[in-house]
Coordinates of C-alpha atoms in Angstrom, one line a residue:
Chain A
M1 CA -30.8 13.6 8.1
K2 CA -32.2 10.1 8.3
H3 CA -29.0 8.8 7.3
F4 CA -27.2 10.8 9.7
L5 CA -29.4 9.6 12.6
S6 CA -29.1 6.0 11.5
R7 CA -25.3 6.3 12.2
L8 CA -25.6 7.9 15.5
P9 CA -25.4 4.7 17.6
G10 CA -22.3 3.6 15.8
L11 CA -20.9 6.9 16.2
V12 CA -21.4 6.7 20.0
M13 CA -19.8 3.5 20.1
V14 CA -16.7 4.6 18.2
L15 CA -16.4 7.7 20.5
L16 CA -16.6 5.3 23.6
G17 CA -14.0 3.1 22.0
I18 CA -11.7 6.1 21.4
S19 CA -11.9 7.0 25.1
L20 CA -11.2 3.6 26.3
I21 CA -8.1 3.3 24.1
T22 CA -6.9 6.7 25.3
F23 CA -7.3 5.9 29.1
T24 CA -5.7 2.4 28.6
L25 CA -2.7 4.1 27.0
S26 CA -2.2 6.4 29.9
Y27 CA -3.2 3.8 32.4
L28 CA -0.3 1.5 31.0
A29 CA 2.3 4.3 30.8
P30 CA 5.3 3.5 32.9
G31 CA 6.1 5.6 35.8
D32 CA 4.5 6.5 39.0
R33 CA 1.8 8.9 38.5
A34 CA 1.7 10.2 42.1
T35 CA 5.4 11.1 41.9
A36 CA 4.8 12.8 38.6
I37 CA 2.0 14.9 40.3
A38 CA 4.2 15.5 43.3
H39 CA 7.1 16.7 41.0
A40 CA 4.8 19.1 39.2
R41 CA 3.3 20.5 42.5
Y42 CA 6.6 20.9 44.3
P43 CA 9.3 21.4 41.6
E44 CA 12.0 22.3 44.0
E45 CA 11.7 19.2 46.0
I46 CA 13.7 16.1 45.1
A47 CA 12.4 13.4 47.4
F48 CA 8.8 13.1 48.7
P49 CA 7.6 11.7 52.0
P50 CA 5.3 8.5 51.4
E51 CA 2.5 10.2 53.3
L52 CA 2.4 13.0 50.6
L53 CA 2.4 10.4 47.9
Q54 CA -0.3 8.4 49.5
A55 CA -2.4 11.6 49.9
I56 CA -2.0 12.3 46.3
R57 CA -3.0 8.7 45.4
D58 CA -6.3 9.1 47.5
E59 CA -6.9 12.3 46.0
F60 CA -6.8 11.0 42.3
H61 CA -8.1 7.6 43.2
L62 CA -5.0 6.0 41.8
D63 CA -5.3 2.8 43.9
A64 CA -8.8 2.2 42.5
P65 CA -9.2 -0.7 39.9
F66 CA -9.0 0.1 36.3
A67 CA -12.7 0.0 35.5
S68 CA -13.8 2.4 38.4
Q69 CA -10.8 4.8 37.4
Y70 CA -12.0 4.7 33.7
L71 CA -15.6 5.4 34.5
N72 CA -14.7 8.2 37.0
W73 CA -12.5 9.9 34.3
L74 CA -15.3 9.3 31.7
G75 CA -17.8 10.9 33.9
N76 CA -15.6 13.9 34.4
V77 CA -14.9 14.2 30.6
L78 CA -18.7 14.0 30.0
R79 CA -19.4 16.8 32.4
G80 CA -16.7 18.8 30.6
D81 CA -14.2 18.7 33.4
F82 CA -10.8 17.7 31.8
G83 CA -8.8 18.3 35.1
L84 CA -5.9 20.4 35.8
S85 CA -2.4 20.4 34.1
Y86 CA 0.0 18.6 36.4
S87 CA 2.7 21.2 35.7
S88 CA 0.9 24.5 35.5
Q89 CA -2.1 23.7 37.7
T90 CA -4.3 25.6 35.2
P91 CA -7.4 23.8 33.6
V92 CA -6.5 21.8 30.6
W93 CA -9.2 23.5 28.5
E94 CA -7.6 26.9 29.0
I95 CA -4.1 25.6 27.9
F96 CA -5.6 24.0 24.8
T97 CA -7.7 26.9 23.7
A98 CA -4.5 29.1 24.1
N99 CA -2.7 26.9 21.8
L100 CA -5.6 26.1 19.3
G101 CA -5.4 29.4 17.4
E102 CA -1.9 28.8 16.2
T103 CA -2.6 25.4 14.8
V104 CA -5.9 26.4 13.2
T105 CA -4.1 29.4 11.5
L106 CA -1.4 27.3 10.1
A107 CA -3.8 24.5 9.1
V108 CA -6.4 26.9 7.4
S109 CA -3.9 29.1 5.7
S110 CA -2.0 26.4 4.2
L111 CA -5.2 24.5 3.3
G112 CA -6.5 27.6 1.5
L113 CA -3.1 28.2 -0.2
G114 CA -2.7 24.5 -1.3
L115 CA -6.3 24.1 -2.5
L116 CA -6.1 27.2 -4.5
V117 CA -2.9 26.1 -6.4
A118 CA -4.2 22.5 -6.7
F119 CA -7.4 23.7 -8.1
C120 CA -5.6 25.9 -10.8
L121 CA -3.1 23.2 -11.6
A122 CA -5.8 20.5 -12.0
S123 CA -8.0 22.7 -14.1
L124 CA -5.1 23.6 -16.4
A125 CA -4.1 20.0 -16.4
V126 CA -7.3 18.5 -17.5
R127 CA -7.7 20.9 -20.4
N128 CA -5.2 18.8 -22.4
P129 CA -4.7 15.4 -20.8
G130 CA -1.4 14.0 -21.7
S131 CA 0.3 17.5 -22.5
W132 CA 3.5 18.6 -20.9
L133 CA 1.5 20.7 -18.4
D134 CA -0.6 17.8 -17.4
R135 CA 2.6 15.6 -17.0
G136 CA 4.3 18.3 -15.0
A137 CA 1.2 18.7 -12.8
V138 CA 1.2 14.8 -12.1
L139 CA 5.1 14.7 -11.5
L140 CA 4.8 17.7 -9.1
S141 CA 2.2 16.1 -7.1
S142 CA 4.1 12.7 -7.0
I143 CA 7.2 14.6 -5.7
G144 CA 5.1 16.5 -3.2
A145 CA 3.5 13.3 -1.9
A146 CA 6.9 11.8 -1.5
M147 CA 8.5 14.9 0.1
P148 CA 9.3 14.5 3.9
S149 CA 7.8 17.7 5.2
Y150 CA 10.3 18.2 7.9
W151 CA 12.9 18.1 5.3
L152 CA 11.2 20.5 3.0
G153 CA 11.0 22.7 6.1
L154 CA 14.7 22.5 6.6
L155 CA 15.4 23.2 2.9
L156 CA 13.2 26.3 3.1
I157 CA 14.9 27.6 6.2
L158 CA 18.3 27.2 4.6
G159 CA 17.2 28.8 1.4
V160 CA 14.7 31.3 2.3
A161 CA 15.5 32.3 5.8
V162 CA 19.3 31.7 6.0
H163 CA 20.5 32.6 2.5
L164 CA 17.9 35.1 1.3
G165 CA 17.0 36.2 4.8
W166 CA 13.2 36.9 3.5
A167 CA 11.3 35.3 6.4
P168 CA 12.3 34.5 9.9
S169 CA 13.0 30.7 10.4
Y170 CA 12.0 29.6 13.8
G171 CA 9.5 30.5 16.4
T172 CA 5.9 32.2 16.6
G173 CA 4.7 35.7 16.7
S174 CA 4.2 37.8 13.8
L175 CA 2.7 37.0 10.4
A176 CA 6.1 36.6 8.9
H177 CA 6.7 33.5 11.1
L178 CA 3.8 31.8 9.5
V179 CA 5.2 32.1 5.9
L180 CA 7.6 29.3 5.8
P181 CA 5.5 26.6 7.8
A182 CA 2.5 27.5 5.7
L183 CA 4.4 27.1 2.5
T184 CA 5.8 23.7 3.8
L185 CA 2.4 22.4 4.5
A186 CA 0.6 24.0 1.6
F187 CA 3.0 22.1 -0.7
W188 CA 1.8 18.7 0.7
V189 CA -1.8 19.8 0.3
M190 CA -1.3 21.0 -3.2
A191 CA 0.4 17.6 -4.0
S192 CA -2.3 15.5 -2.6
Q193 CA -5.2 17.6 -3.9
T194 CA -3.9 18.2 -7.4
R195 CA -3.8 14.7 -8.3
L196 CA -7.2 13.8 -6.7
L197 CA -9.0 16.9 -8.3
R198 CA -7.4 16.1 -11.6
S199 CA -8.6 12.4 -11.7
F200 CA -12.0 13.3 -10.6
M201 CA -12.4 16.2 -13.0
L202 CA -11.2 13.7 -15.7
E203 CA -13.6 11.2 -14.7
A204 CA -16.6 13.7 -14.5
G205 CA -15.6 15.1 -17.9
S206 CA -15.6 11.7 -19.6
Q207 CA -19.2 10.9 -18.7
A208 CA -21.8 10.7 -21.3
F209 CA -23.9 13.7 -20.3
V210 CA -21.0 15.9 -20.7
E211 CA -20.7 14.7 -24.5
T212 CA -24.6 15.4 -24.8
L213 CA -24.1 19.0 -23.5
R214 CA -21.2 19.3 -25.9
L215 CA -23.4 18.2 -28.9
R216 CA -26.1 20.7 -27.8
G217 CA -23.6 23.5 -28.3
I218 CA -23.1 24.5 -24.7
P219 CA -19.8 26.3 -24.4
E220 CA -16.8 24.4 -23.1
R221 CA -16.3 26.9 -20.2
E222 CA -20.0 26.5 -19.1
I223 CA -19.9 22.8 -19.3
F224 CA -16.6 22.8 -17.0
V225 CA -17.8 25.2 -14.4
R226 CA -21.5 24.2 -14.1
H227 CA -21.4 20.4 -14.7
V228 CA -17.9 18.8 -14.5
L229 CA -16.8 20.8 -11.4
R230 CA -20.0 20.1 -9.6
H231 CA -19.7 16.5 -10.4
A232 CA -16.2 16.3 -9.2
M233 CA -16.9 18.1 -6.0
V234 CA -18.7 15.3 -4.3
P235 CA -16.0 12.7 -4.2
A236 CA -13.3 15.5 -3.8
L237 CA -15.1 16.6 -0.6
T238 CA -14.9 13.0 0.8
M239 CA -11.2 12.8 0.2
I240 CA -10.7 16.2 1.7
G241 CA -12.4 14.9 4.7
L242 CA -10.3 11.9 4.9
D243 CA -7.1 13.9 4.5
L244 CA -8.0 16.2 7.5
A245 CA -6.1 13.7 9.9
S246 CA -3.2 13.9 7.6
L247 CA -3.4 17.8 7.6
L248 CA -3.4 17.8 11.5
E249 CA -0.4 15.4 11.5
G250 CA 1.4 17.6 8.9
A251 CA 0.6 20.7 11.0
I252 CA 2.2 18.9 14.0
I253 CA 5.3 17.9 12.2
V254 CA 5.6 21.3 10.7
E255 CA 5.1 22.9 14.1
L256 CA 7.8 20.9 15.6
T257 CA 10.2 21.4 12.8
F258 CA 9.8 25.3 12.9
A259 CA 9.6 25.3 16.7
R260 CA 6.1 26.9 16.4
S261 CA 3.8 27.0 19.3
G262 CA 0.5 25.2 18.8
L263 CA -1.1 21.9 19.6
G264 CA 1.7 19.7 18.2
S265 CA 4.4 21.5 20.4
L266 CA 2.0 21.2 23.3
L267 CA 1.5 17.4 22.8
A268 CA 5.2 16.9 22.3
G269 CA 6.1 18.9 25.3
S270 CA 3.4 17.3 27.7
V271 CA 4.2 13.8 26.4
L272 CA 7.8 14.3 27.4
S273 CA 6.8 15.9 30.8
R274 CA 4.2 13.3 31.4
D275 CA 1.5 15.8 31.9
L276 CA -1.1 13.2 31.5
P277 CA -4.4 15.3 31.8
V278 CA -3.1 17.4 28.9
V279 CA -1.9 14.5 26.7
M280 CA -5.1 12.6 27.2
F281 CA -7.3 15.6 26.4
L282 CA -5.2 16.3 23.2
V283 CA -5.3 12.7 21.9
M284 CA -9.1 12.7 22.7
F285 CA -9.6 15.9 20.8
F286 CA -7.8 14.7 17.7
A287 CA -9.6 11.4 17.6
T288 CA -12.9 13.0 18.1
A289 CA -12.5 15.8 15.8
Y290 CA -11.6 13.3 13.0
V291 CA -14.6 11.0 13.7
V292 CA -17.0 14.0 14.0
I293 CA -15.7 15.8 10.9
N294 CA -15.9 12.5 8.8
S295 CA -19.4 11.9 9.9
L296 CA -20.4 15.5 8.8
V297 CA -18.7 15.1 5.5
D298 CA -20.5 11.7 5.1
A299 CA -23.9 13.5 5.9
V300 CA -23.2 16.2 3.5
Q301 CA -22.2 13.8 0.8
A302 CA -25.4 11.7 1.3
A303 CA -27.5 15.0 1.2
S304 CA -25.7 16.0 -2.0
D305 CA -25.7 12.7 -3.9
P306 CA -29.0 12.5 -5.7
A307 CA -28.7 8.6 -6.2
R308 CA -28.8 8.3 -2.4
N309 CA -31.6 10.6 -1.8
R310 CA -34.3 8.9 -3.7
Chain B
M1 CA -13.2 -21.1 -28.4
T2 CA -12.1 -24.0 -26.4
L3 CA -10.1 -24.0 -23.2
A4 CA -7.0 -25.0 -25.1
D5 CA -7.3 -22.0 -27.3
I6 CA -7.4 -19.6 -24.4
Q7 CA -4.6 -21.2 -22.6
S8 CA -2.4 -21.1 -25.6
Q9 CA -3.4 -17.5 -26.2
S10 CA -2.5 -16.5 -22.7
S11 CA 0.7 -18.4 -22.7
Q12 CA 2.0 -16.5 -25.8
K13 CA 1.9 -13.2 -24.4
P14 CA 2.3 -12.4 -20.7
S15 CA 0.0 -9.7 -19.4
P16 CA 1.4 -6.3 -19.0
L17 CA 0.7 -6.7 -15.2
L18 CA 2.8 -10.0 -15.1
R19 CA 5.6 -8.2 -16.9
F20 CA 5.6 -5.3 -14.8
S21 CA 5.5 -7.5 -11.7
R22 CA 8.6 -9.5 -13.1
R23 CA 10.3 -6.0 -13.7
V24 CA 9.5 -5.0 -10.1
L25 CA 10.8 -8.3 -8.7
M26 CA 14.0 -7.8 -10.7
G27 CA 14.5 -4.3 -9.7
T28 CA 13.9 -5.1 -6.0
G29 CA 16.4 -8.0 -6.3
F30 CA 18.9 -5.8 -8.1
G31 CA 18.4 -3.0 -5.4
A32 CA 19.1 -5.6 -2.6
L33 CA 22.2 -6.9 -4.4
A34 CA 23.5 -3.3 -4.8
L35 CA 23.0 -2.5 -1.2
C36 CA 24.8 -5.7 -0.2
F37 CA 27.7 -4.8 -2.5
G38 CA 27.8 -1.3 -0.9
F39 CA 28.0 -3.0 2.5
W40 CA 30.9 -5.1 1.2
A41 CA 32.7 -2.4 -0.8
T42 CA 32.8 0.5 1.7
P43 CA 35.9 0.8 3.6
Y44 CA 34.2 2.5 6.4
G45 CA 31.9 1.4 9.3
P46 CA 28.7 3.3 10.1
A47 CA 30.0 4.4 13.6
E48 CA 33.7 4.8 12.6
A49 CA 34.8 8.4 13.6
D50 CA 37.6 10.1 11.9
F51 CA 38.1 13.5 13.9
L52 CA 40.7 14.7 11.3
N53 CA 38.2 14.7 8.6
R54 CA 35.1 16.4 10.3
L55 CA 32.5 18.0 8.1
S56 CA 34.3 17.3 4.9
P57 CA 32.2 18.1 2.0
P58 CA 31.8 15.4 -0.8
T59 CA 35.2 14.3 -2.1
A60 CA 36.7 11.4 -3.9
T61 CA 37.4 9.3 -0.8
H62 CA 34.1 10.4 1.0
W63 CA 31.4 10.5 -2.0
F64 CA 28.8 12.0 0.3
G65 CA 31.1 13.8 2.8
T66 CA 31.5 13.2 6.5
D67 CA 29.5 14.3 9.5
H68 CA 30.3 16.2 12.6
L69 CA 32.4 13.2 14.0
G70 CA 34.0 12.4 10.7
R71 CA 31.7 9.4 10.0
D72 CA 31.3 8.7 6.3
I73 CA 27.8 9.7 5.1
G74 CA 27.5 7.4 2.3
T75 CA 28.2 4.2 4.6
R76 CA 25.7 5.6 7.1
L77 CA 23.1 6.0 4.2
L78 CA 23.7 2.5 3.4
F79 CA 23.1 1.3 6.9
G80 CA 20.1 3.8 7.2
A81 CA 18.5 2.1 4.3
F82 CA 18.4 -1.0 6.5
W83 CA 16.7 0.9 9.2
S84 CA 14.5 3.3 7.5
L85 CA 13.1 0.9 4.7
G86 CA 13.5 -2.2 6.9
L87 CA 11.6 -1.0 9.9
S88 CA 8.8 0.4 7.9
F89 CA 8.7 -2.9 5.7
V90 CA 8.3 -4.9 8.9
I91 CA 5.7 -2.5 10.5
S92 CA 3.6 -2.3 7.3
L93 CA 3.7 -6.0 6.6
A94 CA 2.5 -6.7 10.1
G95 CA -0.4 -4.2 9.5
L96 CA -1.1 -5.9 6.2
L97 CA -1.2 -9.4 7.7
V98 CA -3.1 -8.5 10.9
G99 CA -5.5 -6.0 9.2
T100 CA -6.4 -8.4 6.3
L101 CA -7.0 -11.3 8.8
I102 CA -9.5 -9.1 10.8
G103 CA -11.2 -7.7 7.5
L104 CA -11.8 -11.2 6.2
V105 CA -13.3 -12.4 9.4
A106 CA -15.4 -9.5 9.7
G107 CA -16.5 -9.6 6.1
A108 CA -17.2 -13.2 5.9
T109 CA -18.6 -14.2 9.2
G110 CA -22.0 -13.1 10.8
R111 CA -23.5 -9.6 11.4
L112 CA -22.5 -9.3 15.0
P113 CA -18.8 -10.1 14.8
D114 CA -18.6 -7.8 11.8
M115 CA -20.4 -4.9 13.7
V116 CA -18.1 -5.4 16.8
L117 CA -14.9 -5.7 14.9
M118 CA -15.8 -2.8 12.6
R119 CA -16.5 -0.4 15.6
I120 CA -13.2 -1.3 17.1
T121 CA -11.6 -0.8 13.8
D122 CA -13.1 2.6 13.4
S123 CA -12.1 3.5 17.1
F124 CA -8.4 2.8 16.2
F125 CA -8.8 4.6 12.9
A126 CA -9.8 7.7 14.5
F127 CA -6.2 8.2 15.8
P128 CA -4.0 10.0 13.5
E129 CA -0.8 7.8 13.1
L130 CA 1.7 10.4 14.0
I131 CA -0.2 11.6 17.0
A132 CA -0.6 8.0 18.4
A133 CA 3.0 7.4 17.8
V134 CA 4.3 10.5 19.3
T135 CA 2.0 9.8 22.4
F136 CA 3.0 6.3 22.8
A137 CA 6.6 6.6 22.0
G138 CA 6.8 9.7 24.3
L139 CA 4.9 8.1 27.2
F140 CA 6.8 4.7 27.1
G141 CA 10.2 6.3 26.4
P142 CA 11.4 7.0 22.8
S143 CA 13.2 4.0 21.4
T144 CA 13.2 2.0 18.3
I145 CA 11.1 -0.8 19.8
N146 CA 8.5 1.6 21.1
L147 CA 8.4 3.3 17.6
V148 CA 7.7 -0.1 15.9
I149 CA 5.1 -1.0 18.5
A150 CA 3.4 2.5 18.3
L151 CA 3.3 2.5 14.5
S152 CA 2.1 -1.2 14.2
L153 CA -0.9 -0.4 16.6
V154 CA -2.2 2.2 14.0
S155 CA -1.1 0.6 10.8
W156 CA -3.8 -2.5 10.3
M157 CA -7.2 -0.5 10.0
K158 CA -6.9 0.5 6.3
F159 CA -6.2 -3.2 5.4
T160 CA -9.2 -4.3 7.6
R161 CA -11.5 -1.8 5.9
L162 CA -10.3 -2.7 2.3
S163 CA -10.4 -6.5 2.8
R164 CA -13.6 -6.4 4.5
S165 CA -15.5 -4.5 1.8
L166 CA -13.8 -6.8 -0.8
A167 CA -14.6 -9.8 0.9
K168 CA -18.3 -8.7 1.2
S169 CA -18.6 -8.2 -2.4
I170 CA -16.8 -11.3 -3.6
A171 CA -18.9 -13.4 -1.1
E172 CA -21.8 -12.4 -3.0
Q173 CA -20.5 -13.7 -6.5
D174 CA -21.7 -16.8 -8.0
F175 CA -18.6 -18.9 -7.8
V176 CA -18.4 -18.4 -3.9
I177 CA -22.2 -19.2 -3.6
Q178 CA -21.4 -22.3 -5.8
A179 CA -18.8 -23.3 -3.4
R180 CA -20.8 -22.8 -0.5
L181 CA -23.6 -24.9 -2.0
N182 CA -21.2 -27.7 -2.7
G183 CA -20.6 -27.8 1.0
L184 CA -16.9 -26.3 1.3
P185 CA -16.2 -25.2 4.7
A186 CA -16.1 -21.6 5.3
G187 CA -12.4 -21.4 6.2
L188 CA -11.5 -23.0 3.0
I189 CA -13.8 -20.8 0.9
L190 CA -12.1 -17.8 2.7
L191 CA -8.5 -19.1 2.0
R192 CA -9.1 -20.5 -1.6
H193 CA -11.7 -18.4 -3.2
I194 CA -11.8 -15.0 -1.3
L195 CA -8.2 -14.3 -0.3
P196 CA -6.7 -14.7 -4.0
N197 CA -9.2 -12.1 -5.3
V198 CA -8.4 -9.6 -2.4
I199 CA -4.6 -9.9 -2.7
P200 CA -4.0 -7.6 -5.7
S201 CA -5.7 -4.6 -4.2
L202 CA -4.3 -5.3 -0.8
L203 CA -0.7 -5.1 -2.3
V204 CA -1.4 -1.8 -3.9
L205 CA -2.5 -0.4 -0.6
W206 CA 0.4 -2.1 1.1
T207 CA 2.9 -0.1 -1.2
S208 CA 1.2 3.2 -0.1
S209 CA 1.3 2.0 3.4
W210 CA 5.0 1.1 3.2
S211 CA 6.0 4.5 1.9
R212 CA 3.8 6.3 4.4
T213 CA 5.6 4.5 7.3
I214 CA 8.9 5.3 5.8
L215 CA 7.9 9.0 6.1
A216 CA 6.7 8.4 9.7
V217 CA 9.7 6.4 10.9
S218 CA 12.1 8.9 9.6
G219 CA 9.8 11.9 10.7
L220 CA 9.5 10.7 14.2
S221 CA 13.1 9.8 14.5
F222 CA 14.0 13.4 13.3
L223 CA 11.7 14.7 15.9
G224 CA 13.4 12.6 18.5
F225 CA 10.5 10.1 19.2
G226 CA 11.9 7.2 17.3
V227 CA 15.4 5.6 16.5
Q228 CA 17.9 7.5 18.6
P229 CA 20.9 9.3 17.0
P230 CA 24.0 7.3 17.0
T231 CA 22.0 4.8 15.0
A232 CA 22.2 5.6 11.2
E233 CA 18.5 5.9 10.6
W234 CA 17.8 8.5 7.9
G235 CA 15.7 10.8 10.1
A236 CA 18.2 10.4 13.0
M237 CA 20.9 11.4 10.6
L238 CA 18.9 14.4 9.7
L239 CA 18.5 15.4 13.5
D240 CA 22.2 14.9 14.0
G241 CA 23.1 17.1 11.1
K242 CA 20.6 19.9 11.8
P243 CA 23.0 22.0 14.0
Y244 CA 25.5 22.0 11.1
M245 CA 22.9 23.0 8.6
Q246 CA 24.4 26.3 7.5
T247 CA 28.0 25.4 7.4
A248 CA 27.7 21.9 6.1
P249 CA 24.5 21.4 4.3
H250 CA 25.4 18.0 2.9
L251 CA 24.7 16.4 6.2
M252 CA 21.0 17.1 5.9
I253 CA 20.6 17.1 2.2
F254 CA 21.6 13.6 1.5
P255 CA 19.5 11.7 4.2
G256 CA 16.4 13.7 3.1
L257 CA 17.1 13.0 -0.6
A258 CA 17.3 9.4 0.4
V259 CA 13.8 9.3 2.0
L260 CA 12.3 11.4 -0.9
I261 CA 13.7 9.0 -3.6
S262 CA 12.7 5.8 -1.8
V263 CA 9.1 7.0 -1.1
L264 CA 8.8 8.3 -4.8
V265 CA 10.0 4.9 -6.2
I266 CA 7.7 2.9 -4.2
N267 CA 4.7 5.3 -4.7
L268 CA 5.2 5.2 -8.5
T269 CA 5.6 1.5 -8.5
G270 CA 2.4 1.2 -6.6
D271 CA 0.6 3.5 -8.9
R272 CA 1.7 1.6 -11.9
I273 CA 0.5 -1.7 -10.5
R274 CA -2.9 0.0 -9.6
D275 CA -3.2 1.3 -13.2
L276 CA -2.4 -2.2 -14.7
L277 CA -4.9 -3.8 -12.3
A278 CA -7.7 -1.5 -13.3
K279 CA -6.9 -2.2 -16.9
T280 CA -7.1 -6.0 -16.7
K281 CA -10.5 -5.8 -14.9

């Protein structure tokens, strides 16, 4: 806890930095924002009278200097007011929560599946380092790490959906629509985690205290479950925390490849339609989630590491 | 053992790391030569359409088949190597140089610049690469140059973190303190004593950064946020071939395979260098 509190000022500074970068990006984006808002409000109109554009500029303070616009926006964000989407005129928060579920479902199901397979593979591999099973696991994880997920997605669509007809290829909806995207993402999770878990387990298993336990006649199974695993969990937890950003990125690519709805499709759609409030919120959300989760992982790790608690 | 003994010993047998580095250099040179030979030997151009030979599967004249406009896929893959591997090479190299510079400055100067630079680095680090790239390339207009800018903006932080932490630990070692006591200027210490000790680990990180960037460049191009279709980038070729997936799967299989193999080769090379480095330490 003390460790976490000492990190807090730095965390606040990083969050402020994130907001500044996000706002600068949207501020520098080309195109007249007043016209974009007008287009979204009156989709059937083609040209807009200058008075209307000026009214919009006044309403959103678009003529104000950078610093005052930034502080204004930051104040709103801190109060929990993320604005209205330009195109649908509904609060950004509602659009976000409507799409969050799909992405979380995809990420959690593939993380669960991938970790499960990775755990089994790594446990089997470290039994006999250098055996064909071990080599196979390493090879599989190398291929998985190099595999472009969008390409794997296309291959799965071609093989499983088109030729075998076992699962639907594109879209969202039923549980069956989740199968191929989750498999695609789980393959990547499996690849990155197998190799990490394997090396952490090997390292933990080669330590002196494990040899002592063995000499004391503790059964191999118990050593593995009670000591090696627990020892390997601390670094593995950190890596899983760091890989969370990659998991979100992977989810976004997979969503777009399979035309699934979710945060990735929402981001791509609103970026292309210049729905800036939605874009800014999503970018802020991803960056903040990454920072907060990593701080939490860091705190958990500090609490569970006996050497640091002394 | 005298100094001469040690020298003669080391000159007899090059270390495995050195041998492997030589092999990597030779392999890279051979690959580049093969690529140049391919450019010279292919009878087709990357944009040369042949409407009589549309969607032809692999044959003796078109080894990898032709696409929906009758362009030779093998030739396009060769030119795609230039785009996919080249662009990501430049992006990751820019990240390596800028990131290392910032990291060394942060690690080797006072507490205040270190704190400020690292908070900036952390802020940039929070943006997942692809999300930043999709946002930037989408807002500023999807194009090759915007893709390069977007990915470069988020490519340097890993190098900053690594070089900073390495510089910090090296700066505490005896030979650096000795150099400082001898009155060597800080810039020279950084360049002569700290940088050479940081480079090997940075190179290993750079190989993984390069392969990640290959995946990012081709992935973003495939999603329409990067290199745009008539250009023969591998991801853009996949995007081009996607509508013909069922009737002519070779349009999407070969570009994806090219990405997979390049990334795999670069990753395995980096892993091997890392293992050899760990052994020599």
